[in-house]
mmCIF file of C-alpha atoms and ligand atoms in Angstrom:
data_model
loop_
_atom_site.group_PDB
_atom_site.id
_atom_site.type_symbol
_atom_site.label_atom_id
_atom_site.label_comp_id
_atom_site.label_asym_id
_atom_site.label_seq_id
_atom_site.Cartn_x
_atom_site.Cartn_y
_atom_site.Cartn_z
ATOM 1 C CA UNK A 10 9.000 -5.109 -17.256
ATOM 2 C CA UNK A 11 12.188 -4.394 -15.361
ATOM 3 C CA UNK A 12 13.647 -5.571 -12.090
ATOM 4 C CA UNK A 13 13.501 -3.038 -9.243
ATOM 5 C CA UNK A 14 10.722 -0.929 -10.779
ATOM 6 C CA UNK A 15 7.318 -1.486 -9.193
ATOM 7 C CA UNK A 16 4.622 -0.778 -11.767
ATOM 8 C CA UNK A 17 0.871 -0.131 -11.676
ATOM 9 C CA UNK A 18 0.400 -3.751 -12.656
ATOM 10 C CA UNK A 19 2.354 -4.857 -9.564
ATOM 11 C CA UNK A 20 0.345 -2.531 -7.337
ATOM 12 C CA UNK A 21 -2.886 -3.945 -8.777
ATOM 13 C CA UNK A 22 -1.751 -7.487 -8.041
ATOM 14 C CA UNK A 23 -0.919 -6.528 -4.464
ATOM 15 C CA UNK A 24 -4.240 -4.754 -3.939
ATOM 16 C CA UNK A 25 -6.238 -7.586 -5.468
ATOM 17 C CA UNK A 26 -4.551 -10.582 -3.859
ATOM 18 C CA UNK A 27 -2.287 -9.581 -0.997
ATOM 19 C CA UNK A 28 -3.448 -6.411 0.735
ATOM 20 C CA UNK A 29 -6.029 -8.299 2.795
ATOM 21 C CA UNK A 30 -3.492 -10.997 3.696
ATOM 22 C CA UNK A 31 -0.361 -9.166 4.875
ATOM 23 C CA UNK A 32 -0.720 -7.901 8.476
ATOM 24 C CA UNK A 33 0.045 -4.251 9.353
ATOM 25 C CA UNK A 34 3.277 -5.105 11.176
ATOM 26 C CA UNK A 35 6.068 -7.087 9.543
ATOM 27 C CA UNK A 36 9.340 -8.505 10.826
ATOM 28 C CA UNK A 37 11.355 -9.433 7.757
ATOM 29 C CA UNK A 38 13.734 -12.194 8.888
ATOM 30 C CA UNK A 39 15.811 -12.385 5.697
ATOM 31 C CA UNK A 40 16.903 -9.206 3.955
ATOM 32 C CA UNK A 41 20.227 -7.993 2.601
ATOM 33 C CA UNK A 42 21.811 -4.564 2.983
ATOM 34 C CA UNK A 43 24.891 -3.772 0.924
ATOM 35 C CA UNK A 44 26.834 -1.163 -0.987
ATOM 36 C CA UNK A 45 27.618 -1.756 -4.653
ATOM 37 C CA UNK A 46 31.142 -0.386 -4.188
ATOM 38 C CA UNK A 47 31.946 -3.282 -1.851
ATOM 39 C CA UNK A 48 31.793 -5.610 -4.892
ATOM 40 C CA UNK A 49 34.579 -5.685 -7.477
ATOM 41 C CA UNK A 50 33.272 -4.333 -10.793
ATOM 42 C CA UNK A 51 33.754 -7.652 -12.610
ATOM 43 C CA UNK A 52 31.886 -9.800 -10.098
ATOM 44 C CA UNK A 53 28.989 -7.556 -9.175
ATOM 45 C CA UNK A 54 25.705 -9.497 -9.249
ATOM 46 C CA UNK A 55 23.324 -8.227 -11.961
ATOM 47 C CA UNK A 56 20.718 -7.315 -9.374
ATOM 48 C CA UNK A 57 23.234 -5.145 -7.518
ATOM 49 C CA UNK A 58 24.373 -3.500 -10.741
ATOM 50 C CA UNK A 59 20.821 -2.674 -11.844
ATOM 51 C CA UNK A 60 19.767 -1.321 -8.441
ATOM 52 C CA UNK A 61 20.699 1.464 -6.031
ATOM 53 C CA UNK A 62 24.398 2.004 -5.265
ATOM 54 C CA UNK A 63 23.720 2.044 -1.549
ATOM 55 C CA UNK A 64 21.059 -0.360 -0.332
ATOM 56 C CA UNK A 65 20.806 0.233 3.412
ATOM 57 C CA UNK A 66 18.088 1.078 5.890
ATOM 58 C CA UNK A 67 16.580 4.029 4.012
ATOM 59 C CA UNK A 68 16.592 2.490 0.543
ATOM 60 C CA UNK A 69 15.160 -0.702 2.014
ATOM 61 C CA UNK A 70 12.224 1.194 3.542
ATOM 62 C CA UNK A 71 11.498 2.894 0.238
ATOM 63 C CA UNK A 72 11.770 -0.254 -1.854
ATOM 64 C CA UNK A 73 9.824 -2.493 0.536
ATOM 65 C CA UNK A 74 7.239 0.261 0.940
ATOM 66 C CA UNK A 75 6.571 0.038 -2.782
ATOM 67 C CA UNK A 76 6.272 -3.732 -2.682
ATOM 68 C CA UNK A 77 4.191 -3.944 0.516
ATOM 69 C CA UNK A 78 2.666 -0.494 1.025
ATOM 70 C CA UNK A 79 1.528 0.945 4.357
ATOM 71 C CA UNK A 80 3.169 -1.613 6.619
ATOM 72 C CA UNK A 81 5.644 -1.019 9.390
ATOM 73 C CA UNK A 82 8.631 -3.235 8.665
ATOM 74 C CA UNK A 83 11.575 -4.096 10.894
ATOM 75 C CA UNK A 84 13.800 -7.066 10.331
ATOM 76 C CA UNK A 85 16.885 -9.215 10.534
ATOM 77 C CA UNK A 86 19.406 -7.849 8.071
ATOM 78 C CA UNK A 87 22.707 -9.157 6.752
ATOM 79 C CA UNK A 88 25.142 -8.422 3.918
ATOM 80 C CA UNK A 89 24.653 -9.739 0.389
ATOM 81 C CA UNK A 90 27.108 -12.642 0.214
ATOM 82 C CA UNK A 91 29.363 -12.890 -2.795
ATOM 83 C CA UNK A 92 32.658 -14.684 -3.291
ATOM 84 C CA UNK A 93 34.586 -11.477 -3.794
ATOM 85 C CA UNK A 94 32.665 -8.889 -1.795
ATOM 86 C CA UNK A 95 34.600 -7.021 0.907
ATOM 87 C CA UNK A 96 33.205 -8.943 3.889
ATOM 88 C CA UNK A 97 34.590 -6.646 6.614
ATOM 89 C CA UNK A 98 33.344 -3.517 4.836
ATOM 90 C CA UNK A 99 29.899 -5.085 4.408
ATOM 91 C CA UNK A 100 29.709 -5.940 8.116
ATOM 92 C CA UNK A 101 30.817 -2.419 9.049
ATOM 93 C CA UNK A 102 28.132 -0.960 6.760
ATOM 94 C CA UNK A 103 25.482 -3.205 8.358
ATOM 95 C CA UNK A 104 26.568 -2.128 11.838
ATOM 96 C CA UNK A 105 26.407 1.556 10.911
ATOM 97 C CA UNK A 106 22.968 1.201 9.284
ATOM 98 C CA UNK A 107 21.517 -0.585 12.307
ATOM 99 C CA UNK A 108 22.493 2.172 14.733
ATOM 100 C CA UNK A 109 19.448 4.199 13.727
ATOM 101 C CA UNK A 110 17.101 1.229 13.747
ATOM 102 C CA UNK A 111 16.483 -0.058 17.288
ATOM 103 C CA UNK A 112 13.625 -2.350 16.213
ATOM 104 C CA UNK A 113 15.815 -4.342 13.826
ATOM 105 C CA UNK A 114 18.771 -6.673 14.244
ATOM 106 C CA UNK A 115 21.770 -7.796 12.197
ATOM 107 C CA UNK A 116 23.700 -10.933 11.397
ATOM 108 C CA UNK A 117 27.415 -10.829 10.643
ATOM 109 C CA UNK A 118 28.532 -12.259 7.299
ATOM 110 C CA UNK A 119 31.075 -14.969 8.130
ATOM 111 C CA UNK A 120 33.538 -17.028 6.129
ATOM 112 C CA UNK A 121 34.823 -20.449 7.194
ATOM 113 C CA UNK A 122 38.397 -19.205 7.518
ATOM 114 C CA UNK A 123 37.571 -16.626 10.167
ATOM 115 C CA UNK A 124 38.900 -17.215 13.662
ATOM 116 C CA UNK A 125 35.943 -17.991 15.958
ATOM 117 C CA UNK A 126 37.339 -15.463 18.454
ATOM 118 C CA UNK A 127 37.271 -12.760 15.764
ATOM 119 C CA UNK A 128 33.591 -13.591 15.229
ATOM 120 C CA UNK A 129 32.900 -13.393 18.969
ATOM 121 C CA UNK A 130 34.675 -10.050 19.244
ATOM 122 C CA UNK A 131 32.855 -8.615 16.206
ATOM 123 C CA UNK A 132 29.335 -9.622 17.237
ATOM 124 C CA UNK A 133 29.916 -8.225 20.720
ATOM 125 C CA UNK A 134 31.343 -4.948 19.422
ATOM 126 C CA UNK A 135 28.635 -4.462 16.776
ATOM 127 C CA UNK A 136 25.697 -5.907 18.695
ATOM 128 C CA UNK A 137 24.973 -8.485 15.996
ATOM 129 C CA UNK A 138 22.516 -11.178 17.077
ATOM 130 C CA UNK A 139 23.607 -13.819 14.619
ATOM 131 C CA UNK A 140 25.708 -15.066 11.759
ATOM 132 C CA UNK A 141 25.165 -15.499 8.033
ATOM 133 C CA UNK A 142 27.257 -18.184 6.356
ATOM 134 C CA UNK A 143 27.277 -18.928 2.630
ATOM 135 C CA UNK A 144 28.510 -21.704 0.373
ATOM 136 C CA UNK A 145 30.517 -19.415 -1.936
ATOM 137 C CA UNK A 146 33.218 -19.295 0.781
ATOM 138 C CA UNK A 147 33.600 -23.090 0.867
ATOM 139 C CA UNK A 148 36.875 -24.514 -0.487
ATOM 140 C CA UNK A 149 34.988 -27.206 -2.471
ATOM 141 C CA UNK A 150 34.406 -26.750 -6.212
ATOM 142 C CA UNK A 151 31.724 -26.372 -7.303
ATOM 143 C CA UNK A 152 30.711 -24.735 -4.040
ATOM 144 C CA UNK A 153 27.109 -25.824 -4.669
ATOM 145 C CA UNK A 154 28.200 -29.335 -3.672
ATOM 146 C CA UNK A 155 29.601 -28.255 -0.310
ATOM 147 C CA UNK A 156 28.919 -30.023 2.944
ATOM 148 C CA UNK A 157 27.635 -27.676 5.651
ATOM 149 C CA UNK A 158 30.875 -28.119 7.643
ATOM 150 C CA UNK A 159 32.810 -26.665 4.710
ATOM 151 C CA UNK A 160 31.151 -23.257 4.970
ATOM 152 C CA UNK A 161 29.978 -23.388 8.607
ATOM 153 C CA UNK A 162 32.690 -25.058 10.699
ATOM 154 C CA UNK A 163 31.744 -26.484 14.084
ATOM 155 C CA UNK A 164 34.106 -24.090 15.911
ATOM 156 C CA UNK A 165 31.967 -21.181 14.669
ATOM 157 C CA UNK A 166 28.730 -22.918 15.677
ATOM 158 C CA UNK A 167 30.209 -23.316 19.181
ATOM 159 C CA UNK A 168 30.719 -19.549 19.410
ATOM 160 C CA UNK A 169 27.104 -19.054 18.280
ATOM 161 C CA UNK A 170 26.022 -21.378 21.107
ATOM 162 C CA UNK A 171 28.171 -19.613 23.685
ATOM 163 C CA UNK A 172 26.979 -16.165 22.589
ATOM 164 C CA UNK A 173 23.315 -17.145 22.006
ATOM 165 C CA UNK A 174 23.419 -16.305 18.300
ATOM 166 C CA UNK A 175 21.191 -17.235 15.402
ATOM 167 C CA UNK A 176 22.683 -18.575 12.172
ATOM 168 C CA UNK A 177 20.950 -18.261 8.808
ATOM 169 C CA UNK A 178 21.922 -21.254 6.701
ATOM 170 C CA UNK A 179 21.129 -21.498 3.002
ATOM 171 C CA UNK A 180 21.811 -25.171 2.398
ATOM 172 C CA UNK A 181 23.246 -26.404 -0.862
ATOM 173 C CA UNK A 182 23.861 -29.833 -2.470
ATOM 174 C CA UNK A 183 21.386 -30.887 -5.132
ATOM 175 C CA UNK A 184 18.683 -32.240 -2.852
ATOM 176 C CA UNK A 185 18.982 -29.806 0.103
ATOM 177 C CA UNK A 186 17.045 -31.183 3.102
ATOM 178 C CA UNK A 187 16.527 -34.523 1.343
ATOM 179 C CA UNK A 188 20.328 -34.958 1.464
ATOM 180 C CA UNK A 189 21.327 -37.217 4.364
ATOM 181 C CA UNK A 190 24.654 -35.434 4.940
ATOM 182 C CA UNK A 191 22.803 -32.126 5.355
ATOM 183 C CA UNK A 192 20.236 -33.714 7.681
ATOM 184 C CA UNK A 193 22.878 -35.269 9.910
ATOM 185 C CA UNK A 194 24.918 -32.099 10.269
ATOM 186 C CA UNK A 195 21.875 -29.977 11.101
ATOM 187 C CA UNK A 196 20.760 -32.440 13.774
ATOM 188 C CA UNK A 197 24.229 -32.754 15.242
ATOM 189 C CA UNK A 198 24.822 -28.985 15.384
ATOM 190 C CA UNK A 199 21.371 -28.313 16.859
ATOM 191 C CA UNK A 200 21.634 -31.030 19.499
ATOM 192 C CA UNK A 201 25.212 -30.302 20.505
ATOM 193 C CA UNK A 202 24.714 -26.509 20.562
ATOM 194 C CA UNK A 203 21.199 -25.909 21.926
ATOM 195 C CA UNK A 204 21.783 -22.214 22.594
ATOM 196 C CA UNK A 205 22.502 -21.608 18.889
ATOM 197 C CA UNK A 206 19.323 -20.890 16.884
ATOM 198 C CA UNK A 207 19.441 -22.176 13.358
ATOM 199 C CA UNK A 208 17.318 -20.521 10.659
ATOM 200 C CA UNK A 209 17.122 -22.628 7.512
ATOM 201 C CA UNK A 210 16.758 -20.119 4.702
ATOM 202 C CA UNK A 211 14.261 -20.516 1.860
ATOM 203 C CA UNK A 212 12.114 -23.084 3.724
ATOM 204 C CA UNK A 213 15.220 -25.290 4.104
ATOM 205 C CA UNK A 214 16.076 -24.349 0.520
ATOM 206 C CA UNK A 215 12.815 -25.895 -0.515
ATOM 207 C CA UNK A 216 12.931 -24.345 -3.985
ATOM 208 C CA UNK A 217 11.886 -27.818 -4.988
ATOM 209 C CA UNK A 218 9.298 -28.443 -2.222
ATOM 210 C CA UNK A 219 9.723 -32.206 -2.512
ATOM 211 C CA UNK A 220 13.185 -31.955 -0.968
ATOM 212 C CA UNK A 221 11.788 -30.316 2.176
ATOM 213 C CA UNK A 222 8.779 -32.658 2.190
ATOM 214 C CA UNK A 223 11.111 -35.681 2.048
ATOM 215 C CA UNK A 224 13.571 -34.381 4.634
ATOM 216 C CA UNK A 225 11.538 -32.508 7.220
ATOM 217 C CA UNK A 226 10.907 -35.496 9.486
ATOM 218 C CA UNK A 227 14.659 -35.739 10.100
ATOM 219 C CA UNK A 228 14.376 -32.487 12.104
ATOM 220 C CA UNK A 229 11.433 -33.483 14.285
ATOM 221 C CA UNK A 230 11.975 -32.831 17.981
ATOM 222 C CA UNK A 231 14.678 -30.179 17.518
ATOM 223 C CA UNK A 232 13.940 -27.135 19.684
ATOM 224 C CA UNK A 233 16.319 -24.660 18.017
ATOM 225 C CA UNK A 234 15.527 -24.723 14.315
ATOM 226 C CA UNK A 235 13.475 -22.162 12.376
ATOM 227 C CA UNK A 236 12.739 -21.619 8.681
ATOM 228 C CA UNK A 237 12.382 -18.457 6.643
ATOM 229 C CA UNK A 238 10.054 -18.120 3.672
ATOM 230 C CA UNK A 239 12.342 -15.876 1.608
ATOM 231 C CA UNK A 240 12.137 -16.180 -2.184
ATOM 232 C CA UNK A 241 10.142 -19.415 -1.983
ATOM 233 C CA UNK A 242 7.302 -19.397 -4.500
ATOM 234 C CA UNK A 243 5.858 -22.925 -4.189
ATOM 235 C CA UNK A 244 3.852 -23.610 -1.026
ATOM 236 C CA UNK A 245 4.616 -27.304 -0.385
ATOM 237 C CA UNK A 246 7.798 -26.777 1.633
ATOM 238 C CA UNK A 247 6.250 -24.307 4.071
ATOM 239 C CA UNK A 248 3.214 -26.562 4.455
ATOM 240 C CA UNK A 249 5.421 -29.553 5.291
ATOM 241 C CA UNK A 250 7.351 -27.486 7.876
ATOM 242 C CA UNK A 251 4.200 -26.289 9.625
ATOM 243 C CA UNK A 252 2.787 -29.826 9.717
ATOM 244 C CA UNK A 253 6.001 -31.334 11.125
ATOM 245 C CA UNK A 254 7.208 -28.599 13.487
ATOM 246 C CA UNK A 255 4.431 -26.033 13.878
ATOM 247 C CA UNK A 256 3.812 -22.556 12.478
ATOM 248 C CA UNK A 257 5.848 -20.970 15.296
ATOM 249 C CA UNK A 258 9.012 -22.043 13.474
ATOM 250 C CA UNK A 259 8.229 -20.155 10.279
ATOM 251 C CA UNK A 260 9.562 -16.628 9.745
ATOM 252 C CA UNK A 261 8.523 -14.378 6.901
ATOM 253 C CA UNK A 262 11.436 -13.074 4.822
ATOM 254 C CA UNK A 263 11.530 -10.911 1.693
ATOM 255 C CA UNK A 264 15.075 -11.740 0.583
ATOM 256 C CA UNK A 265 15.424 -8.064 -0.395
ATOM 257 C CA UNK A 266 16.817 -7.274 -3.014
ATOM 258 C CA UNK A 267 15.797 -10.616 -4.597
ATOM 259 C CA UNK A 268 12.247 -9.457 -3.774
ATOM 260 C CA UNK A 269 12.651 -6.890 -6.549
ATOM 261 C CA UNK A 270 13.662 -9.346 -9.237
ATOM 262 C CA UNK A 271 11.024 -10.422 -11.750
ATOM 263 C CA UNK A 272 10.326 -14.107 -12.017
ATOM 264 C CA UNK A 273 9.481 -17.160 -10.036
ATOM 265 C CA UNK A 274 11.216 -20.343 -8.953
ATOM 266 C CA UNK A 275 9.564 -23.554 -10.121
ATOM 267 C CA UNK A 276 10.265 -27.144 -9.181
ATOM 268 C CA UNK A 277 11.247 -29.180 -12.229
ATOM 269 C CA UNK A 278 12.190 -32.830 -11.983
ATOM 270 C CA UNK A 279 14.511 -33.290 -9.009
ATOM 271 C CA UNK A 280 15.690 -29.682 -9.128
ATOM 272 C CA UNK A 281 14.293 -26.210 -9.804
ATOM 273 C CA UNK A 282 14.550 -23.327 -12.222
ATOM 274 C CA UNK A 283 14.456 -19.582 -11.646
ATOM 275 C CA UNK A 284 12.230 -18.367 -14.455
ATOM 276 C CA UNK A 285 13.186 -14.970 -15.832
ATOM 277 C CA UNK A 286 12.458 -13.150 -19.072
ATOM 278 C CA UNK A 287 16.032 -13.981 -20.132
ATOM 279 C CA UNK A 288 15.637 -17.749 -19.961
ATOM 280 C CA UNK A 289 11.970 -18.201 -20.846
ATOM 281 C CA UNK A 290 9.868 -17.420 -23.909
ATOM 282 C CA UNK A 291 6.962 -15.385 -22.586
ATOM 283 C CA UNK A 292 5.125 -15.154 -25.907
ATOM 284 C CA UNK A 293 2.040 -17.267 -25.356
ATOM 285 C CA UNK A 294 -1.163 -17.168 -27.398
ATOM 286 C CA UNK A 295 -3.707 -17.288 -24.552
ATOM 287 C CA UNK A 296 -2.840 -14.128 -22.623
ATOM 288 C CA UNK A 297 -0.362 -11.372 -22.123
ATOM 289 C CA UNK A 298 2.266 -12.869 -19.835
ATOM 290 C CA UNK A 299 4.279 -10.487 -17.682
ATOM 291 C CA UNK A 300 6.475 -11.662 -14.845
ATOM 292 C CA UNK A 301 5.698 -10.374 -11.366
ATOM 293 C CA UNK A 302 8.178 -9.537 -8.628
ATOM 294 C CA UNK A 303 9.609 -12.407 -6.596
ATOM 295 C CA UNK A 304 8.529 -10.571 -3.427
ATOM 296 C CA UNK A 305 4.908 -10.711 -4.547
ATOM 297 C CA UNK A 306 5.143 -14.286 -5.829
ATOM 298 C CA UNK A 307 6.504 -15.331 -2.442
ATOM 299 C CA UNK A 308 3.666 -13.600 -0.587
ATOM 300 C CA UNK A 309 1.215 -15.424 -2.852
ATOM 301 C CA UNK A 310 2.939 -18.666 -1.886
ATOM 302 C CA UNK A 311 2.493 -17.894 1.806
ATOM 303 C CA UNK A 312 -1.170 -17.056 1.244
ATOM 304 C CA UNK A 313 -1.756 -20.424 -0.443
ATOM 305 C CA UNK A 314 0.042 -22.224 2.400
ATOM 306 C CA UNK A 315 -2.020 -20.348 5.014
ATOM 307 C CA UNK A 316 -5.233 -21.288 3.204
ATOM 308 C CA UNK A 317 -4.278 -24.952 2.826
ATOM 309 C CA UNK A 318 -3.209 -25.200 6.470
ATOM 310 C CA UNK A 319 -6.271 -23.225 7.623
ATOM 311 C CA UNK A 320 -4.069 -20.904 9.665
ATOM 312 C CA UNK A 321 -5.904 -18.335 11.769
ATOM 313 C CA UNK A 322 -5.247 -14.598 11.359
ATOM 314 C CA UNK A 323 -3.282 -14.705 14.590
ATOM 315 C CA UNK A 324 -1.076 -17.536 13.283
ATOM 316 C CA UNK A 325 -0.452 -15.585 10.074
ATOM 317 C CA UNK A 326 0.602 -12.609 12.217
ATOM 318 C CA UNK A 327 2.964 -14.911 14.105
ATOM 319 C CA UNK A 328 4.685 -15.826 10.839
ATOM 320 C CA UNK A 329 4.833 -12.216 9.650
ATOM 321 C CA UNK A 330 6.228 -10.770 12.856
ATOM 322 C CA UNK A 331 5.721 -12.328 16.291
ATOM 323 C CA UNK A 332 7.816 -15.467 15.664
ATOM 324 C CA UNK A 333 10.706 -13.233 14.612
ATOM 325 C CA UNK A 334 10.433 -10.642 17.360
ATOM 326 C CA UNK A 335 10.117 -13.431 19.928
ATOM 327 C CA UNK A 336 13.184 -15.195 18.603
ATOM 328 C CA UNK A 337 15.245 -12.051 19.106
ATOM 329 C CA UNK A 338 13.602 -10.915 22.350
ATOM 330 C CA UNK A 339 12.228 -7.743 20.781
ATOM 331 C CA UNK A 340 9.126 -6.112 22.154
ATOM 332 C CA UNK A 341 6.056 -6.594 20.048
ATOM 333 C CA UNK A 342 6.087 -3.724 17.615
ATOM 334 C CA UNK A 343 2.321 -3.610 17.135
HETATM 335 ZN ZN1 ZN B 424 19.066 -14.114 0.685
#
């Protein structure tokens, strides 16, 4: 079972478990568009290497159409961040791809060294509605221990506030939202810059749901924080977010192309592990064990959360598209 290739077995899983759950219209608030030739050969992520050379609007529609058939999908797109990717070329590619897609929006990939005025000029010129920061651009080593300020400086958040931009933040540090330094920075940025809209990726990086469960109360009362569901495969983090802040703050995201990877993220101890066929022995005596696609595992997660929270169909539709289109002032696409 390979990454990227959607098999009959995947289609059966979707038909059996997910077809009756996913609404007809989808706004995907976390998806990456990129070109493989923007990555240096020696630091190309495996998923980029094993996939299409150009992953823009058209390839996205084809690939997502295989994963979630017969839905109309628009979204919030941004480059695939990587320490050595050509950031300017990726942003230019995103801009060009969005020109033919009026129902979708884009976020500029930023690095902490960029002049805030360069960011302002670029988002205005390209019509980007937000920013995508990432820890790999932080000066700290390992970058996974970075404070938010080290990859999202306050001067850039101020520009987001002045220009009314969203920012998708994939937090790091071992305990994510349970980390007090992360909590304090998020609160400070959100309170000081109310016109900036912060989207905490991966349910506040709740790959171990206990981190989001422990930290979510620190964000109570904030009016400008949202959460995307991308690549999250355990339901506890999304459930905690809905209980603390309401379902209106939750945005469905596929994390394309991660959606097309096989495996699942599981909480283990005080951390988590991305299970793949490379790091896990799948030979078990009780069944044939094949890994599904992360995109499907994440939809299953959302279905479990919706059941546990007793969300109505209309609330599920909010998560799948209306919360996102509202956030970006787009007309309802239904
Ligand atoms: Zn992502």
